[in-house]
XYZ file of C-alpha atoms in Angstrom:
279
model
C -21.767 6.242 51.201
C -17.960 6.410 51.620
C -17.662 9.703 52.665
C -20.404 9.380 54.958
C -18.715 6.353 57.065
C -15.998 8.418 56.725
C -17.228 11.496 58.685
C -18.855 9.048 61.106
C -15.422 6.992 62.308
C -13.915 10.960 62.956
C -16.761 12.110 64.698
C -16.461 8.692 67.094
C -12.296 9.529 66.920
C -13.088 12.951 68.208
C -15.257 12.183 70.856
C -12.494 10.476 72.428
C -9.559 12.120 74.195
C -6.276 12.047 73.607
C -4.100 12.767 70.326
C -6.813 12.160 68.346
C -9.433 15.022 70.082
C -6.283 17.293 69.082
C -6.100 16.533 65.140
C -9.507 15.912 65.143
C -10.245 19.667 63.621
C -7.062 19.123 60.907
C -8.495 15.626 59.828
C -11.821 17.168 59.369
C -10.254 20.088 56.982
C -8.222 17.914 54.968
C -11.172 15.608 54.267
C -13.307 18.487 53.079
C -10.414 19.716 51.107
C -10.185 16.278 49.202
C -14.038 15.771 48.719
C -14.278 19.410 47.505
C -11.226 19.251 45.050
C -12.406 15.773 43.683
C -15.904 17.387 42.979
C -14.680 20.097 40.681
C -12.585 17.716 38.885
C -15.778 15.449 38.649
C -18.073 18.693 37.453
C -15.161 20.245 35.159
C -15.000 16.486 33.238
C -16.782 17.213 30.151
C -16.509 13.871 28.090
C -16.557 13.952 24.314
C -19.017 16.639 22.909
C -19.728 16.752 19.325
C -20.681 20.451 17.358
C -22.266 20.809 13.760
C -21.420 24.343 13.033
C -23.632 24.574 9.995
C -26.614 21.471 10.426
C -28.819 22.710 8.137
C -28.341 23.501 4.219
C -30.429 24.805 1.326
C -29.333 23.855 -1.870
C -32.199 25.967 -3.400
C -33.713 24.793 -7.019
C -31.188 22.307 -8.662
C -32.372 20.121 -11.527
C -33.821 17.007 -11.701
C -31.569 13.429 -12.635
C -28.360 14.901 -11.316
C -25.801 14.810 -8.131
C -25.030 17.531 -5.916
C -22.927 17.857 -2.666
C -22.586 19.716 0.518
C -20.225 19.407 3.400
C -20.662 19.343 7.186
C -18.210 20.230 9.773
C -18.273 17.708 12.415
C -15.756 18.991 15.790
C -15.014 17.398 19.124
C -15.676 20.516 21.277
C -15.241 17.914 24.738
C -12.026 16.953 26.493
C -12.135 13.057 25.639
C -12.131 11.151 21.833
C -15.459 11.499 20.395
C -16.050 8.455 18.549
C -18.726 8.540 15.885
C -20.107 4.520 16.020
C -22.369 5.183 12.384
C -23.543 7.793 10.011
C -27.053 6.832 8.462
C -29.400 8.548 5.736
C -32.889 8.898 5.811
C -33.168 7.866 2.133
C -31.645 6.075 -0.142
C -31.022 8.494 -2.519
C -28.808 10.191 -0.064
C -25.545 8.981 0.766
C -23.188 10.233 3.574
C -19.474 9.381 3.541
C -17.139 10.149 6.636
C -13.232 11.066 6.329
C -12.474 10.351 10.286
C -14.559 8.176 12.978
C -12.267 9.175 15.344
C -11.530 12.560 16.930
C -9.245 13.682 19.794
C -10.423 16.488 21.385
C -10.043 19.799 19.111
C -10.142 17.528 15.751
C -12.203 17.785 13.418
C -14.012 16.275 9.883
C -16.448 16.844 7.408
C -19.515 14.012 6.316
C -20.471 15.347 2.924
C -24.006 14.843 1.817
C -24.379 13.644 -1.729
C -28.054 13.736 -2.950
C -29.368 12.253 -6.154
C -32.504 13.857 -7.710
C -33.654 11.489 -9.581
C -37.150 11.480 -9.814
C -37.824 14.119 -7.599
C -39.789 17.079 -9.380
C -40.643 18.997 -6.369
C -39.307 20.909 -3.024
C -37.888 17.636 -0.513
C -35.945 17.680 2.863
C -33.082 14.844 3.688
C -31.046 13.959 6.838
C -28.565 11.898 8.361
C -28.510 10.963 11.530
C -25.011 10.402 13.192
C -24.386 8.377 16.033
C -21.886 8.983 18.622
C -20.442 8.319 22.762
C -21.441 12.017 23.608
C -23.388 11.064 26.923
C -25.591 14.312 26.356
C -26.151 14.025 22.477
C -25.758 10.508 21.276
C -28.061 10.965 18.007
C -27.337 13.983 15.748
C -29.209 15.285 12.672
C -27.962 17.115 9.536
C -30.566 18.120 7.411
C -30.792 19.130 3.835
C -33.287 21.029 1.528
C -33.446 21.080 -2.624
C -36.074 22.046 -4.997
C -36.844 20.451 -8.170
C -39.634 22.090 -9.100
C -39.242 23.878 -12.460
C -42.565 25.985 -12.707
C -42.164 27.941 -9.916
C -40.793 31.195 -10.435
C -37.181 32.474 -9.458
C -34.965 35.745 -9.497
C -31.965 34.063 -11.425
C -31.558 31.337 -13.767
C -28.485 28.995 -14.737
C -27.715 28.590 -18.317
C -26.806 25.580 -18.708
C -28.902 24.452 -15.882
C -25.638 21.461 -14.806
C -22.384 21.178 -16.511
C -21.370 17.891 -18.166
C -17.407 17.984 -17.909
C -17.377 14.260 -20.397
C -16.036 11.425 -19.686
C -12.172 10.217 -20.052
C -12.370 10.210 -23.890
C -13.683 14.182 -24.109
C -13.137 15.471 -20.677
C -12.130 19.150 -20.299
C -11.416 20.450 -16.538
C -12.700 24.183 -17.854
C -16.556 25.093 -17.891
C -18.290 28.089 -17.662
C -22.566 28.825 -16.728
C -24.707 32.096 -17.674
C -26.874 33.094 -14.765
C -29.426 35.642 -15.760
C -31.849 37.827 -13.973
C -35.522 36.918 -14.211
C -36.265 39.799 -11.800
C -37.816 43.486 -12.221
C -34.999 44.438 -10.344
C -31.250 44.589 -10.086
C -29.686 41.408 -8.520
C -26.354 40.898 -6.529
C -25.332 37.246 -6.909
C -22.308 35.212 -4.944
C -21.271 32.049 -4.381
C -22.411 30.456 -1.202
C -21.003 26.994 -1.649
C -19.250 24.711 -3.629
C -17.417 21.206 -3.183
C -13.817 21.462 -3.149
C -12.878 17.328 -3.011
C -13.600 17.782 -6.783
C -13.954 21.728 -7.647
C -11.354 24.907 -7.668
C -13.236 27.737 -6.090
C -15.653 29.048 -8.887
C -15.283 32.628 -9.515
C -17.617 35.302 -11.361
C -16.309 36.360 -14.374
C -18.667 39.343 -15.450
C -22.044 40.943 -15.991
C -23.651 42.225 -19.019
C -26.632 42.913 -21.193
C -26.659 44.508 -24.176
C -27.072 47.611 -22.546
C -25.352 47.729 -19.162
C -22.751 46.397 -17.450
C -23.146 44.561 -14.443
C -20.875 46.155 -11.502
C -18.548 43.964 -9.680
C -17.897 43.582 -5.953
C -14.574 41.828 -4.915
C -14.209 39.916 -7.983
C -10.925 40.149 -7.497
C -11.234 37.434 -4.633
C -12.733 34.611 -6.366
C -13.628 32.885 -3.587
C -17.432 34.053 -2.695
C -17.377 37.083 -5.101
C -20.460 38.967 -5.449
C -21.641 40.733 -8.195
C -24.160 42.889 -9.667
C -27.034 41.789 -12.750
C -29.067 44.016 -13.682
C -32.682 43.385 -15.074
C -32.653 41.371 -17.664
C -28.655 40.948 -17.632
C -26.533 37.838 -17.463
C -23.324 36.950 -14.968
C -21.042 34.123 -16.158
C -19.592 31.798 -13.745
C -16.456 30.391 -14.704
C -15.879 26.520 -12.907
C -12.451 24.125 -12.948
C -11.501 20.801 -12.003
C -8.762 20.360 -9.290
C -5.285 19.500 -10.878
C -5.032 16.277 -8.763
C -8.033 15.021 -9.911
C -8.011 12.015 -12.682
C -10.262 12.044 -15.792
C -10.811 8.377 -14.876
C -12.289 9.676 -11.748
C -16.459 9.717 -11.555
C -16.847 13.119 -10.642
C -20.217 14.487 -8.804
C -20.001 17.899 -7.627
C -21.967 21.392 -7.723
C -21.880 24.627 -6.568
C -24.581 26.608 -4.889
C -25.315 31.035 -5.795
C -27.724 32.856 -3.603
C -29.561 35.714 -5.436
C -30.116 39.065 -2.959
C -31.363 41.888 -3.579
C -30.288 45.917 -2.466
C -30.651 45.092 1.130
C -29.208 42.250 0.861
C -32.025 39.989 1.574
C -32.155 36.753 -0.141
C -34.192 36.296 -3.302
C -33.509 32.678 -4.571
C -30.589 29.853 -4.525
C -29.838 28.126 -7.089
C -27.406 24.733 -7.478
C -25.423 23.529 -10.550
C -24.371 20.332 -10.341
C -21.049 19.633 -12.017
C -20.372 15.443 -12.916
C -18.309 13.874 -15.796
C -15.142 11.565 -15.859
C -15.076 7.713 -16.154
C -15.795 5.495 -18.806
């Protein structure tokens, strides 16, 4: 409405004679020079924005009675704070905790997910739902899926199927986990995921049978190695506690191997959940 009784007053101003017939034609330019700029500036205004790289995760079968954990990446892709008012679960055997509320443009954080199984013998999906001022996404979902069902059939196997590091009277920050191939076929595992607050990256140690060995592939890197099982073979996964981390500290962890096969197509994922420490 302000620019409009704006143009009208010059249009009356330039109907007269005078000074102001002469500048009329400047007056008009600079005016459409100001309402144009301050338009661009309005459009190029973003506000906070919030991006979930990775929204969705499978933590494949995991056993029944335990804890396991994933992280999300939460970033302010926007130009202004993105404040993030609440974080709530769809269940209460899911929690959600939040390292930062608040991020400046370009920060970022992680909510992990931790999910207890208890009493849950079958395939289930969880989310959270976090809250937020982004004017074009106030309410976003991360999602979760796990499978507890231990008749179904799979390519791999853990052995054990979680790892009990003890509690502050026995605890020992080294562990280890045979995963063998139920398959007709040769299997490449790796390591898709795994919860660094409490856990060193997990590395494949080997594969064998009594036969064969299993051929490695960028072992050398622990981080996400990949290796080869053949049928019937076994890989063992070695697992550590972080140095920093107290034996008086309840630990609830896990780590999560994907199972593909030659053309690298996924088979099955499995989770081992890690927990000891405390009392």
């Amino acid at each position: 409405m302000l620019d409009i009784r704006i143009f009208i007053m010059i249009f009356i101003l330039g109907k007269k004679g005078g000074i102001m017939r002469r500048i009329y034609p400047f007056i008009l330019v600079v005016l459409l020079l100001v309402i144009t700029i301050g338009t661009v500036i309005s459009q190029e205004k973003q506000g906070p924005r919030i991006t979930i790289e990775e929204p969705n995760f499978d933590f494949g079968f995991a056993p029944e009675g335990t804890f396991m954990a994933h992280e999300y990446v939460i970033k302010n892709t926007g130009d202004e704070p993105l404040e993030i008012k609440r974080v709530r679960t769809t269940c209460g055997c899911t929690s959600a905790p939040i390292k930062k509320m608040h991020l400046e443009p370009g920060e970022e954080t992680t909510i992990t997910i931790i999910f207890n199984s208890t009493r849950y013998f079958h395939k289930t999906s969880k989310a959270a739902i976090i809250s937020t001022n982004d004017p074009t996404r106030p309410s976003e979902k991360i999602t979760f899926i796990a499978n507890m069902d231990t008749v179904k059939p799979r390519a791999i196997t853990p052995k054990p199927r979680k790892i009990d590091l003890g509690n502050v009277n026995d605890f020992h920050r080294v562990d280890s986990v045979k995963i063998q191939n139920l398959s007709e076929n040769d299997v490449t595992i790796q390591i898709v995921d795994y919860y660094e607050v409490f856990l060193e990256e997990p590395w494949i140690v080997g594969a064998k049978t009594p036969i064969i060995e299993g051929t490695s592939e960028g072992t050398d890197e622990p981080q996400y190695s990949a290796i080869s099982i053949p049928v019937g073979g076994t890989a063992t996964i070695k697992v550590s506690v972080r140095d920093d981390i107290s034996p008086e500290e309840i630990i609830r962890a896990s780590f999560t191997v994907s199972a593909m096969d030659k053309g690298g197509n996924e088979l099955t994922r499995i989770t081992v959940p890690v927990f000891g420490g405390g009392e």
